[in-house]
PDB file of C-alpha atoms in Angstrom:
ATOM      1  CA  UNK A 462     -18.262 -14.226   8.541  1.00 92.00           C
ATOM      2  CA  UNK A 463     -18.251 -11.378  11.022  1.00 96.00           C
ATOM      3  CA  UNK A 464     -15.662  -8.542  10.999  1.00 97.00           C
ATOM      4  CA  UNK A 465     -14.980  -5.458  13.109  1.00 98.00           C
ATOM      5  CA  UNK A 466     -16.325  -3.058  10.343  1.00 98.00           C
ATOM      6  CA  UNK A 467     -19.815  -4.444  10.963  1.00 98.00           C
ATOM      7  CA  UNK A 468     -19.854  -2.875  14.477  1.00 98.00           C
ATOM      8  CA  UNK A 469     -18.652   0.641  13.684  1.00 98.00           C
ATOM      9  CA  UNK A 470     -21.879   2.495  12.725  1.00 98.00           C
ATOM     10  CA  UNK A 471     -24.047   2.250  15.822  1.00 96.00           C
ATOM     11  CA  UNK A 472     -22.651   5.151  17.935  1.00 97.00           C
ATOM     12  CA  UNK A 473     -21.438   2.772  20.563  1.00 98.00           C
ATOM     13  CA  UNK A 474     -18.381   3.254  22.751  1.00 97.00           C
ATOM     14  CA  UNK A 475     -15.106   1.521  21.916  1.00 97.00           C
ATOM     15  CA  UNK A 476     -15.605  -0.788  24.865  1.00 96.00           C
ATOM     16  CA  UNK A 477     -19.096  -1.751  23.842  1.00 98.00           C
ATOM     17  CA  UNK A 478     -17.914  -2.391  20.230  1.00 98.00           C
ATOM     18  CA  UNK A 479     -15.070  -4.495  21.434  1.00 97.00           C
ATOM     19  CA  UNK A 480     -17.325  -6.601  23.698  1.00 97.00           C
ATOM     20  CA  UNK A 481     -19.962  -7.139  21.019  1.00 98.00           C
ATOM     21  CA  UNK A 482     -17.448  -8.152  18.390  1.00 98.00           C
ATOM     22  CA  UNK A 483     -15.468 -10.416  20.696  1.00 98.00           C
ATOM     23  CA  UNK A 484     -18.649 -12.098  22.085  1.00 98.00           C
ATOM     24  CA  UNK A 485     -19.831 -12.852  18.518  1.00 98.00           C
ATOM     25  CA  UNK A 486     -16.383 -14.174  17.548  1.00 97.00           C
ATOM     26  CA  UNK A 487     -16.588 -16.474  20.529  1.00 98.00           C
ATOM     27  CA  UNK A 488     -20.107 -17.647  19.621  1.00 98.00           C
ATOM     28  CA  UNK A 489     -19.112 -18.561  16.011  1.00 96.00           C
ATOM     29  CA  UNK A 490     -15.816 -20.090  17.168  1.00 97.00           C
ATOM     30  CA  UNK A 491     -17.683 -22.634  19.217  1.00 97.00           C
ATOM     31  CA  UNK A 492     -20.169 -23.304  16.485  1.00 96.00           C
ATOM     32  CA  UNK A 493     -17.400 -23.926  13.977  1.00 95.00           C
ATOM     33  CA  UNK A 494     -14.889 -25.344  16.294  1.00 96.00           C
ATOM     34  CA  UNK A 495     -12.482 -22.527  15.240  1.00 97.00           C
ATOM     35  CA  UNK A 496      -9.587 -22.241  17.721  1.00 97.00           C
ATOM     36  CA  UNK A 497      -8.174 -19.252  15.817  1.00 97.00           C
ATOM     37  CA  UNK A 498     -11.297 -17.225  16.421  1.00 97.00           C
ATOM     38  CA  UNK A 499     -11.161 -18.252  20.072  1.00 97.00           C
ATOM     39  CA  UNK A 500      -7.679 -16.896  20.270  1.00 97.00           C
ATOM     40  CA  UNK A 501      -9.020 -13.833  18.521  1.00 98.00           C
ATOM     41  CA  UNK A 502     -11.677 -13.474  21.290  1.00 97.00           C
ATOM     42  CA  UNK A 503      -9.079 -13.836  24.047  1.00 96.00           C
ATOM     43  CA  UNK A 504      -6.913 -11.213  22.309  1.00 96.00           C
ATOM     44  CA  UNK A 505      -9.718  -8.696  22.197  1.00 97.00           C
ATOM     45  CA  UNK A 506     -10.880  -9.504  25.655  1.00 94.00           C
ATOM     46  CA  UNK A 507      -7.416  -8.873  26.976  1.00 92.00           C
ATOM     47  CA  UNK A 508      -7.381  -5.466  25.411  1.00 94.00           C
ATOM     48  CA  UNK A 509     -10.784  -4.544  26.818  1.00 93.00           C
ATOM     49  CA  UNK A 510      -9.560  -5.604  30.238  1.00 90.00           C
ATOM     50  CA  UNK A 511      -6.585  -3.279  29.890  1.00 88.00           C
ATOM     51  CA  UNK A 512      -8.950  -0.388  29.070  1.00 89.00           C
ATOM     52  CA  UNK A 513     -11.494  -1.090  31.751  1.00 89.00           C
ATOM     53  CA  UNK A 514      -9.259  -2.229  34.578  1.00 82.00           C
ATOM     54  CA  UNK A 515      -6.270   0.057  34.288  1.00 78.00           C
ATOM     55  CA  UNK A 516      -5.200   0.384  37.849  1.00 81.00           C
ATOM     56  CA  UNK A 517      -2.007  -1.435  36.959  1.00 79.00           C
ATOM     57  CA  UNK A 518      -0.957   1.652  34.927  1.00 81.00           C
ATOM     58  CA  UNK A 519      -0.350   3.538  38.055  1.00 83.00           C
ATOM     59  CA  UNK A 520       2.287   1.115  39.327  1.00 87.00           C
ATOM     60  CA  UNK A 521       3.770   0.464  35.773  1.00 91.00           C
ATOM     61  CA  UNK A 522       4.016   4.087  34.932  1.00 89.00           C
ATOM     62  CA  UNK A 523       5.677   4.971  38.291  1.00 90.00           C
ATOM     63  CA  UNK A 524       8.390   2.368  37.420  1.00 94.00           C
ATOM     64  CA  UNK A 525       8.765   3.757  33.963  1.00 93.00           C
ATOM     65  CA  UNK A 526       9.063   7.254  35.352  1.00 92.00           C
ATOM     66  CA  UNK A 527      11.986   6.080  37.475  1.00 95.00           C
ATOM     67  CA  UNK A 528      13.878   5.456  34.220  1.00 96.00           C
ATOM     68  CA  UNK A 529      12.933   8.917  33.099  1.00 94.00           C
ATOM     69  CA  UNK A 530      14.476  10.372  36.245  1.00 94.00           C
ATOM     70  CA  UNK A 531      17.559   8.208  35.703  1.00 96.00           C
ATOM     71  CA  UNK A 532      17.902   9.607  32.128  1.00 96.00           C
ATOM     72  CA  UNK A 533      17.336  13.128  33.278  1.00 94.00           C
ATOM     73  CA  UNK A 534      20.202  12.810  35.811  1.00 94.00           C
ATOM     74  CA  UNK A 535      22.610  10.932  33.668  1.00 96.00           C
ATOM     75  CA  UNK A 536      21.944  12.779  30.422  1.00 95.00           C
ATOM     76  CA  UNK A 537      21.035  16.442  31.417  1.00 93.00           C
ATOM     77  CA  UNK A 538      22.226  17.648  28.070  1.00 92.00           C
ATOM     78  CA  UNK A 539      19.729  15.530  26.163  1.00 95.00           C
ATOM     79  CA  UNK A 540      16.203  16.505  25.261  1.00 95.00           C
ATOM     80  CA  UNK A 541      13.879  13.504  25.313  1.00 95.00           C
ATOM     81  CA  UNK A 542      10.325  12.343  25.665  1.00 94.00           C
ATOM     82  CA  UNK A 543       8.812   9.131  27.100  1.00 94.00           C
ATOM     83  CA  UNK A 544       5.298   8.445  25.967  1.00 93.00           C
ATOM     84  CA  UNK A 545       3.100   5.347  26.407  1.00 92.00           C
ATOM     85  CA  UNK A 546       0.020   4.202  24.675  1.00 92.00           C
ATOM     86  CA  UNK A 547      -2.495   1.291  24.567  1.00 93.00           C
ATOM     87  CA  UNK A 548      -2.863   0.143  20.886  1.00 94.00           C
ATOM     88  CA  UNK A 549      -6.063   1.322  19.309  1.00 96.00           C
ATOM     89  CA  UNK A 550      -8.862  -1.111  18.470  1.00 97.00           C
ATOM     90  CA  UNK A 551      -8.302  -0.544  14.715  1.00 97.00           C
ATOM     91  CA  UNK A 552      -4.571  -1.029  14.867  1.00 95.00           C
ATOM     92  CA  UNK A 553      -4.887  -4.121  17.200  1.00 97.00           C
ATOM     93  CA  UNK A 554      -7.426  -5.763  14.880  1.00 98.00           C
ATOM     94  CA  UNK A 555      -5.174  -5.034  11.876  1.00 96.00           C
ATOM     95  CA  UNK A 556      -2.160  -6.520  13.600  1.00 95.00           C
ATOM     96  CA  UNK A 557      -3.950  -9.779  14.525  1.00 97.00           C
ATOM     97  CA  UNK A 558      -5.187 -10.338  11.051  1.00 96.00           C
ATOM     98  CA  UNK A 559      -2.038  -9.210   9.271  1.00 94.00           C
ATOM     99  CA  UNK A 560       0.168 -11.500  11.408  1.00 94.00           C
ATOM    100  CA  UNK A 561      -2.128 -14.404  10.529  1.00 96.00           C
ATOM    101  CA  UNK A 562      -2.132 -13.640   6.844  1.00 95.00           C
ATOM    102  CA  UNK A 563       1.727 -13.260   6.761  1.00 93.00           C
ATOM    103  CA  UNK A 564       2.314 -16.441   8.720  1.00 95.00           C
ATOM    104  CA  UNK A 565      -0.025 -18.529   6.461  1.00 96.00           C
ATOM    105  CA  UNK A 566       1.582 -17.011   3.344  1.00 94.00           C
ATOM    106  CA  UNK A 567       5.129 -17.756   4.523  1.00 93.00           C
ATOM    107  CA  UNK A 568       4.291 -21.233   5.749  1.00 96.00           C
ATOM    108  CA  UNK A 569       2.553 -22.103   2.428  1.00 95.00           C
ATOM    109  CA  UNK A 570       5.384 -20.792   0.326  1.00 93.00           C
ATOM    110  CA  UNK A 571       7.971 -22.720   2.403  1.00 95.00           C
ATOM    111  CA  UNK A 572       6.101 -26.010   2.808  1.00 96.00           C
ATOM    112  CA  UNK A 573       3.622 -26.182  -0.057  1.00 94.00           C
ATOM    113  CA  UNK A 574       0.793 -26.877   2.403  1.00 95.00           C
ATOM    114  CA  UNK A 575      -1.140 -24.961   5.052  1.00 97.00           C
ATOM    115  CA  UNK A 576      -0.296 -24.991   8.725  1.00 97.00           C
ATOM    116  CA  UNK A 577      -2.485 -26.654  11.289  1.00 97.00           C
ATOM    117  CA  UNK A 578      -4.996 -24.570  13.191  1.00 97.00           C
ATOM    118  CA  UNK A 579      -2.973 -24.884  16.332  1.00 97.00           C
ATOM    119  CA  UNK A 580       0.055 -23.436  14.553  1.00 97.00           C
ATOM    120  CA  UNK A 581      -1.994 -20.572  13.252  1.00 97.00           C
ATOM    121  CA  UNK A 582      -3.280 -19.891  16.782  1.00 97.00           C
ATOM    122  CA  UNK A 583       0.212 -19.872  18.174  1.00 95.00           C
ATOM    123  CA  UNK A 584       1.347 -17.428  15.465  1.00 94.00           C
ATOM    124  CA  UNK A 585      -1.007 -14.749  16.844  1.00 95.00           C
ATOM    125  CA  UNK A 586      -0.795 -15.611  20.552  1.00 90.00           C
ATOM    126  CA  UNK A 587       2.531 -13.882  21.083  1.00 85.00           C
ATOM    127  CA  UNK A 588       1.680 -10.205  20.391  1.00 91.00           C
ATOM    128  CA  UNK A 589       3.557  -8.188  22.942  1.00 91.00           C
ATOM    129  CA  UNK A 590       3.032  -4.521  21.976  1.00 92.00           C
ATOM    130  CA  UNK A 591      -0.563  -3.791  22.953  1.00 94.00           C
ATOM    131  CA  UNK A 592       1.027  -1.599  25.666  1.00 94.00           C
ATOM    132  CA  UNK A 593       4.050   0.313  24.307  1.00 95.00           C
ATOM    133  CA  UNK A 594       6.366   3.044  25.514  1.00 96.00           C
ATOM    134  CA  UNK A 595       8.543   5.156  23.314  1.00 96.00           C
ATOM    135  CA  UNK A 596      11.716   6.956  24.211  1.00 97.00           C
ATOM    136  CA  UNK A 597      12.753   9.645  21.831  1.00 97.00           C
ATOM    137  CA  UNK A 598      16.062  11.518  22.271  1.00 97.00           C
ATOM    138  CA  UNK A 599      17.602  14.640  20.742  1.00 96.00           C
ATOM    139  CA  UNK A 600      20.998  16.281  21.267  1.00 95.00           C
ATOM    140  CA  UNK A 601      20.678  20.016  20.928  1.00 94.00           C
ATOM    141  CA  UNK A 602      23.148  21.499  18.465  1.00 92.00           C
ATOM    142  CA  UNK A 603      24.664  23.692  21.144  1.00 91.00           C
ATOM    143  CA  UNK A 604      26.119  20.465  22.777  1.00 91.00           C
ATOM    144  CA  UNK A 605      27.708  19.170  19.627  1.00 92.00           C
ATOM    145  CA  UNK A 606      31.436  19.771  19.858  1.00 90.00           C
ATOM    146  CA  UNK A 607      33.566  20.759  16.954  1.00 91.00           C
ATOM    147  CA  UNK A 608      34.425  17.715  14.858  1.00 92.00           C
ATOM    148  CA  UNK A 609      31.450  15.638  16.124  1.00 92.00           C
ATOM    149  CA  UNK A 610      28.612  14.541  14.000  1.00 95.00           C
ATOM    150  CA  UNK A 611      25.224  15.160  15.705  1.00 94.00           C
ATOM    151  CA  UNK A 612      23.563  12.010  14.303  1.00 94.00           C
ATOM    152  CA  UNK A 613      26.478   9.779  15.365  1.00 95.00           C
ATOM    153  CA  UNK A 614      26.450  11.175  18.969  1.00 96.00           C
ATOM    154  CA  UNK A 615      22.703  10.692  19.194  1.00 97.00           C
ATOM    155  CA  UNK A 616      23.031   7.091  17.999  1.00 97.00           C
ATOM    156  CA  UNK A 617      25.792   6.495  20.501  1.00 96.00           C
ATOM    157  CA  UNK A 618      23.573   7.792  23.289  1.00 98.00           C
ATOM    158  CA  UNK A 619      20.656   5.739  22.039  1.00 98.00           C
ATOM    159  CA  UNK A 620      22.662   2.510  22.356  1.00 98.00           C
ATOM    160  CA  UNK A 621      23.926   3.523  25.780  1.00 97.00           C
ATOM    161  CA  UNK A 622      20.325   3.970  26.961  1.00 98.00           C
ATOM    162  CA  UNK A 623      19.370   0.656  25.367  1.00 98.00           C
ATOM    163  CA  UNK A 624      22.203  -1.138  27.296  1.00 97.00           C
ATOM    164  CA  UNK A 625      20.917   0.304  30.615  1.00 98.00           C
ATOM    165  CA  UNK A 626      17.168  -0.280  30.148  1.00 98.00           C
ATOM    166  CA  UNK A 627      16.772  -4.106  30.642  1.00 98.00           C
ATOM    167  CA  UNK A 628      18.773  -4.236  33.932  1.00 97.00           C
ATOM    168  CA  UNK A 629      17.094  -1.145  35.221  1.00 98.00           C
ATOM    169  CA  UNK A 630      13.617  -2.527  34.545  1.00 98.00           C
ATOM    170  CA  UNK A 631      14.345  -6.083  35.719  1.00 98.00           C
ATOM    171  CA  UNK A 632      15.378  -4.547  39.111  1.00 98.00           C
ATOM    172  CA  UNK A 633      11.761  -3.204  39.172  1.00 97.00           C
ATOM    173  CA  UNK A 634       9.950  -6.517  38.513  1.00 97.00           C
ATOM    174  CA  UNK A 635       9.971  -6.576  34.687  1.00 98.00           C
ATOM    175  CA  UNK A 636      11.426  -9.455  32.683  1.00 98.00           C
ATOM    176  CA  UNK A 637      12.966  -8.862  29.327  1.00 98.00           C
ATOM    177  CA  UNK A 638      11.681 -11.140  26.593  1.00 97.00           C
ATOM    178  CA  UNK A 639      13.998 -12.884  24.128  1.00 95.00           C
ATOM    179  CA  UNK A 640      13.356 -12.565  20.387  1.00 94.00           C
ATOM    180  CA  UNK A 641      14.405 -14.631  17.413  1.00 90.00           C
ATOM    181  CA  UNK A 642      15.342 -11.435  15.630  1.00 92.00           C
ATOM    182  CA  UNK A 643      18.753 -11.375  17.263  1.00 86.00           C
ATOM    183  CA  UNK A 644      19.501 -14.867  16.088  1.00 89.00           C
ATOM    184  CA  UNK A 645      18.838 -13.939  12.487  1.00 90.00           C
ATOM    185  CA  UNK A 646      20.149 -10.390  12.581  1.00 93.00           C
ATOM    186  CA  UNK A 647      22.620  -9.928  15.456  1.00 90.00           C
ATOM    187  CA  UNK A 648      23.448  -6.287  16.355  1.00 92.00           C
ATOM    188  CA  UNK A 649      27.081  -5.368  16.395  1.00 92.00           C
ATOM    189  CA  UNK A 650      26.375  -2.450  18.722  1.00 94.00           C
ATOM    190  CA  UNK A 651      24.675  -4.336  21.578  1.00 95.00           C
ATOM    191  CA  UNK A 652      26.640  -6.277  24.121  1.00 93.00           C
ATOM    192  CA  UNK A 653      26.036 -10.075  24.293  1.00 92.00           C
ATOM    193  CA  UNK A 654      24.128  -9.911  27.562  1.00 94.00           C
ATOM    194  CA  UNK A 655      21.253  -7.921  26.080  1.00 95.00           C
ATOM    195  CA  UNK A 656      21.595  -8.844  22.469  1.00 96.00           C
ATOM    196  CA  UNK A 657      18.923 -11.623  22.662  1.00 96.00           C
ATOM    197  CA  UNK A 658      16.258  -9.203  23.757  1.00 97.00           C
ATOM    198  CA  UNK A 659      16.549  -6.433  21.131  1.00 97.00           C
ATOM    199  CA  UNK A 660      15.163  -6.052  17.639  1.00 96.00           C
ATOM    200  CA  UNK A 661      17.776  -3.650  16.178  1.00 97.00           C
ATOM    201  CA  UNK A 662      15.997  -1.881  13.336  1.00 97.00           C
ATOM    202  CA  UNK A 663      18.731   0.852  13.450  1.00 97.00           C
ATOM    203  CA  UNK A 664      21.342  -1.547  12.098  1.00 96.00           C
ATOM    204  CA  UNK A 665      18.766  -3.540  10.108  1.00 96.00           C
ATOM    205  CA  UNK A 666      16.100  -0.924   9.014  1.00 95.00           C
ATOM    206  CA  UNK A 667      12.611  -2.116   8.093  1.00 88.00           C
ATOM    207  CA  UNK A 668      11.066  -1.643   4.702  1.00 80.00           C
ATOM    208  CA  UNK A 669      10.779   2.067   3.813  1.00 82.00           C
ATOM    209  CA  UNK A 670      13.788   2.878   5.973  1.00 90.00           C
ATOM    210  CA  UNK A 671      12.124   2.650   9.409  1.00 93.00           C
ATOM    211  CA  UNK A 672      14.671   2.699  12.235  1.00 96.00           C
ATOM    212  CA  UNK A 673      14.156   2.001  15.996  1.00 97.00           C
ATOM    213  CA  UNK A 674      15.319  -0.326  18.732  1.00 98.00           C
ATOM    214  CA  UNK A 675      12.529  -2.533  20.141  1.00 97.00           C
ATOM    215  CA  UNK A 676      12.561  -4.576  23.331  1.00 98.00           C
ATOM    216  CA  UNK A 677       9.716  -6.399  25.050  1.00 97.00           C
ATOM    217  CA  UNK A 678       9.079  -6.975  28.763  1.00 97.00           C
ATOM    218  CA  UNK A 679       6.749  -8.879  30.939  1.00 96.00           C
ATOM    219  CA  UNK A 680       5.477  -6.852  33.884  1.00 96.00           C
ATOM    220  CA  UNK A 681       5.337  -9.353  36.750  1.00 96.00           C
ATOM    221  CA  UNK A 682       3.224  -6.990  38.906  1.00 93.00           C
ATOM    222  CA  UNK A 683       0.649  -6.063  36.277  1.00 89.00           C
ATOM    223  CA  UNK A 684       0.778  -9.506  34.598  1.00 90.00           C
ATOM    224  CA  UNK A 685       1.019  -8.198  31.032  1.00 91.00           C
ATOM    225  CA  UNK A 686       3.497  -7.580  28.216  1.00 94.00           C
ATOM    226  CA  UNK A 687       4.725  -4.225  27.015  1.00 95.00           C
ATOM    227  CA  UNK A 688       7.169  -2.997  24.402  1.00 97.00           C
ATOM    228  CA  UNK A 689       9.674  -0.211  24.601  1.00 97.00           C
ATOM    229  CA  UNK A 690      10.823   1.553  21.446  1.00 97.00           C
ATOM    230  CA  UNK A 691      13.881   3.805  21.416  1.00 98.00           C
ATOM    231  CA  UNK A 692      14.619   6.350  18.703  1.00 98.00           C
ATOM    232  CA  UNK A 693      16.379   9.490  17.923  1.00 98.00           C
ATOM    233  CA  UNK A 694      14.261  12.516  17.018  1.00 96.00           C
ATOM    234  CA  UNK A 695      15.260  12.128  13.433  1.00 95.00           C
ATOM    235  CA  UNK A 696      14.221   8.418  13.432  1.00 95.00           C
ATOM    236  CA  UNK A 697      10.897   9.326  15.044  1.00 95.00           C
ATOM    237  CA  UNK A 698      10.181  12.138  12.517  1.00 94.00           C
ATOM    238  CA  UNK A 699      10.919   9.694   9.667  1.00 92.00           C
ATOM    239  CA  UNK A 700       8.541   7.107  11.145  1.00 89.00           C
ATOM    240  CA  UNK A 701       5.728   9.488  12.070  1.00 87.00           C
ATOM    241  CA  UNK A 702       5.624  12.211   9.410  1.00 83.00           C
ATOM    242  CA  UNK A 703       8.395  11.205   6.934  1.00 74.00           C
ATOM    243  CA  UNK A 704       8.858   8.909   4.069  1.00 62.00           C
ATOM    244  CA  UNK A 705       8.354   5.675   6.226  1.00 55.00           C
ATOM    245  CA  UNK A 706       4.888   6.856   7.272  1.00 59.00           C
ATOM    246  CA  UNK A 707       3.971   8.136   3.748  1.00 46.00           C
ATOM    247  CA  UNK A 708       5.132   5.039   1.901  1.00 51.00           C
ATOM    248  CA  UNK A 709       3.616   2.649   4.443  1.00 56.00           C
ATOM    249  CA  UNK A 710       0.288   4.468   3.930  1.00 48.00           C
ATOM    250  CA  UNK A 711       0.617   4.234   0.122  1.00 49.00           C
ATOM    251  CA  UNK A 712       1.523   0.572   0.399  1.00 54.00           C
ATOM    252  CA  UNK A 713      -1.561  -0.132   2.604  1.00 50.00           C
ATOM    253  CA  UNK A 714      -3.718   1.650   0.075  1.00 49.00           C
ATOM    254  CA  UNK A 715      -2.262  -0.457  -2.728  1.00 50.00           C
ATOM    255  CA  UNK A 716      -2.663  -3.629  -0.745  1.00 52.00           C
ATOM    256  CA  UNK A 717      -6.291  -2.843  -0.030  1.00 47.00           C
ATOM    257  CA  UNK A 718      -7.079  -3.259  -3.685  1.00 45.00           C
ATOM    258  CA  UNK A 719      -4.817  -6.117  -4.372  1.00 53.00           C
ATOM    259  CA  UNK A 720      -5.860  -9.819  -4.753  1.00 60.00           C
ATOM    260  CA  UNK A 721      -4.850 -12.246  -2.001  1.00 70.00           C
ATOM    261  CA  UNK A 722      -1.709 -14.272  -2.516  1.00 81.00           C
ATOM    262  CA  UNK A 723      -3.509 -17.525  -1.743  1.00 88.00           C
ATOM    263  CA  UNK A 724      -6.549 -18.420  -3.869  1.00 89.00           C
ATOM    264  CA  UNK A 725      -9.892 -18.030  -2.128  1.00 91.00           C
ATOM    265  CA  UNK A 726     -11.396 -21.182  -0.830  1.00 93.00           C
ATOM    266  CA  UNK A 727      -8.133 -23.024  -0.166  1.00 94.00           C
ATOM    267  CA  UNK A 728      -7.817 -22.004   3.439  1.00 96.00           C
ATOM    268  CA  UNK A 729     -10.768 -20.561   5.410  1.00 96.00           C
ATOM    269  CA  UNK A 730      -8.513 -19.043   8.158  1.00 97.00           C
ATOM    270  CA  UNK A 731      -6.580 -17.149   5.558  1.00 96.00           C
ATOM    271  CA  UNK A 732      -9.703 -16.050   3.712  1.00 96.00           C
ATOM    272  CA  UNK A 733     -11.319 -14.640   6.837  1.00 97.00           C
ATOM    273  CA  UNK A 734      -8.148 -12.858   8.076  1.00 97.00           C
ATOM    274  CA  UNK A 735      -7.525 -11.424   4.661  1.00 96.00           C
ATOM    275  CA  UNK A 736     -11.177 -10.201   4.300  1.00 96.00           C
ATOM    276  CA  UNK A 737     -11.060  -8.593   7.804  1.00 97.00           C
ATOM    277  CA  UNK A 738      -7.696  -6.917   7.090  1.00 95.00           C
ATOM    278  CA  UNK A 739      -8.848  -5.722   3.675  1.00 94.00           C
ATOM    279  CA  UNK A 740     -12.104  -4.205   5.088  1.00 96.00           C
ATOM    280  CA  UNK A 741     -10.101  -2.272   7.662  1.00 95.00           C
ATOM    281  CA  UNK A 742      -7.729  -0.877   5.137  1.00 92.00           C
ATOM    282  CA  UNK A 743     -10.724   0.351   3.026  1.00 94.00           C
ATOM    283  CA  UNK A 744     -12.430   1.894   6.070  1.00 96.00           C
ATOM    284  CA  UNK A 745     -13.731   5.370   5.509  1.00 97.00           C
ATOM    285  CA  UNK A 746     -13.249   6.932   8.893  1.00 97.00           C
ATOM    286  CA  UNK A 747     -15.559   9.938   8.007  1.00 98.00           C
ATOM    287  CA  UNK A 748     -18.442   7.534   7.817  1.00 98.00           C
ATOM    288  CA  UNK A 749     -18.051   5.536  11.035  1.00 98.00           C
ATOM    289  CA  UNK A 750     -20.166   6.306  14.064  1.00 98.00           C
ATOM    290  CA  UNK A 751     -18.144   5.566  17.155  1.00 98.00           C
ATOM    291  CA  UNK A 752     -18.762   7.514  20.395  1.00 98.00           C
ATOM    292  CA  UNK A 753     -16.200  10.302  21.006  1.00 98.00           C
ATOM    293  CA  UNK A 754     -14.631   9.810  17.546  1.00 98.00           C
ATOM    294  CA  UNK A 755     -14.839  12.093  14.522  1.00 98.00           C
ATOM    295  CA  UNK A 756     -13.053  12.432  11.158  1.00 98.00           C
ATOM    296  CA  UNK A 757     -13.304  14.592   8.095  1.00 98.00           C
ATOM    297  CA  UNK A 758     -11.370  11.976   6.128  1.00 96.00           C
ATOM    298  CA  UNK A 759      -8.674   9.352   6.876  1.00 93.00           C
ATOM    299  CA  UNK A 760      -6.047  12.017   7.690  1.00 90.00           C
ATOM    300  CA  UNK A 761      -8.048  14.760   9.595  1.00 95.00           C
ATOM    301  CA  UNK A 762      -9.110  12.907  12.699  1.00 96.00           C
ATOM    302  CA  UNK A 763     -10.324  13.868  16.215  1.00 98.00           C
ATOM    303  CA  UNK A 764      -9.933  10.754  18.290  1.00 96.00           C
ATOM    304  CA  UNK A 765     -11.286  11.238  21.809  1.00 95.00           C
ATOM    305  CA  UNK A 766     -11.648   7.543  22.685  1.00 95.00           C
ATOM    306  CA  UNK A 767      -8.501   5.793  21.336  1.00 94.00           C
ATOM    307  CA  UNK A 768     -10.477   4.052  18.597  1.00 97.00           C
ATOM    308  CA  UNK A 769      -7.972   4.778  15.776  1.00 96.00           C
ATOM    309  CA  UNK A 770      -4.897   6.427  17.440  1.00 93.00           C
ATOM    310  CA  UNK A 771      -4.808   4.560  20.764  1.00 93.00           C
ATOM    311  CA  UNK A 772      -4.965   5.800  24.291  1.00 90.00           C
ATOM    312  CA  UNK A 773      -2.154   7.908  25.653  1.00 88.00           C
ATOM    313  CA  UNK A 774      -0.950   6.701  29.114  1.00 85.00           C
ATOM    314  CA  UNK A 775       2.281   8.374  29.832  1.00 75.00           C
ATOM    315  CA  UNK A 776       3.523  11.684  28.304  1.00 78.00           C
ATOM    316  CA  UNK A 777       6.752  12.972  29.824  1.00 77.00           C
ATOM    317  CA  UNK A 778       9.274  15.297  28.346  1.00 78.00           C
ATOM    318  CA  UNK A 779      12.725  16.509  29.402  1.00 81.00           C
ATOM    319  CA  UNK A 780      14.162  19.627  27.879  1.00 77.00           C
ATOM    320  CA  UNK A 781      17.920  19.742  27.745  1.00 71.00           C
ATOM    321  CA  UNK A 782      19.490  21.784  30.557  1.00 64.00           C
ATOM    322  CA  UNK A 783      22.475  24.186  30.157  1.00 55.00           C
ATOM    323  CA  UNK A 784      21.151  25.319  26.722  1.00 47.00           C
ATOM    324  CA  UNK A 785      23.733  28.190  26.752  1.00 43.00           C
ATOM    325  CA  UNK A 786      26.409  26.474  28.813  1.00 45.00           C
ATOM    326  CA  UNK A 787      29.364  24.397  27.728  1.00 42.00           C
ATOM    327  CA  UNK A 788      29.142  20.820  28.848  1.00 42.00           C
ATOM    328  CA  UNK A 789      32.508  19.172  29.639  1.00 41.00           C
TER     329      UNK A 789
END
């Protein structure tokens, strides 16, 4: 069985590594009639296309920047950032294999048998956050009126912005994507027109307390999917440098040494996905040899190629105006 870790010690570029790994996956997939590995190949090939042929980012970013201008005009008293990234090779590979492991686990627990290969393939064919944009807002304390609670006002603005986003982007050739999340956990703070499109992790926090609003779009011009995440600064800090980040890291470390839920040998698709995921979670970044990447350990990292932290595609920030003026 081949895994990404096997390609990380040759000094090659991220693109070269991705092509080599994907091509070998395709070869073994045909040899073993493995349609899940064929989907894996297509998934990696799609990411490499994004990295190599990124002209679409000019058009996409311009349309995202229009929403930035809309926010700056409508909410001059808010400080906010809009950033975009293409998911890193490591995180993309982790996500593919984790999604497959989780799907097989849940299916087996519910049905007492394993899903068909076509069902496994479909479970990983719908990943929409390879390209993601994040909007983070903050209300400066000087704009909080007496009697108001800053966190409540920020949350109020966050949902206002969430209400405006789908219509704004659909007018610019994006199509919002429905999610089953809303059927299982309907948000009380989103109107019924946009409710089907949002994953409301503010009202329904993830494990470890992670909070954010997530919505996916299809870009009809660029012909790809993207995700937009909306957070307050407090939510973003909690996710990036707070308890959610720390406990998720600790959990991943614990999982890396844990035994698989399903006994080895019962399902080859599960075994391979689990082994690939486990290998990545045990990866010592200081020892890898990837062009334009360096690390002292798994925390002190200098990523010049997007191998581990992804490629930044849109950093924009808006500082609140009228810092010393009263806003009516």
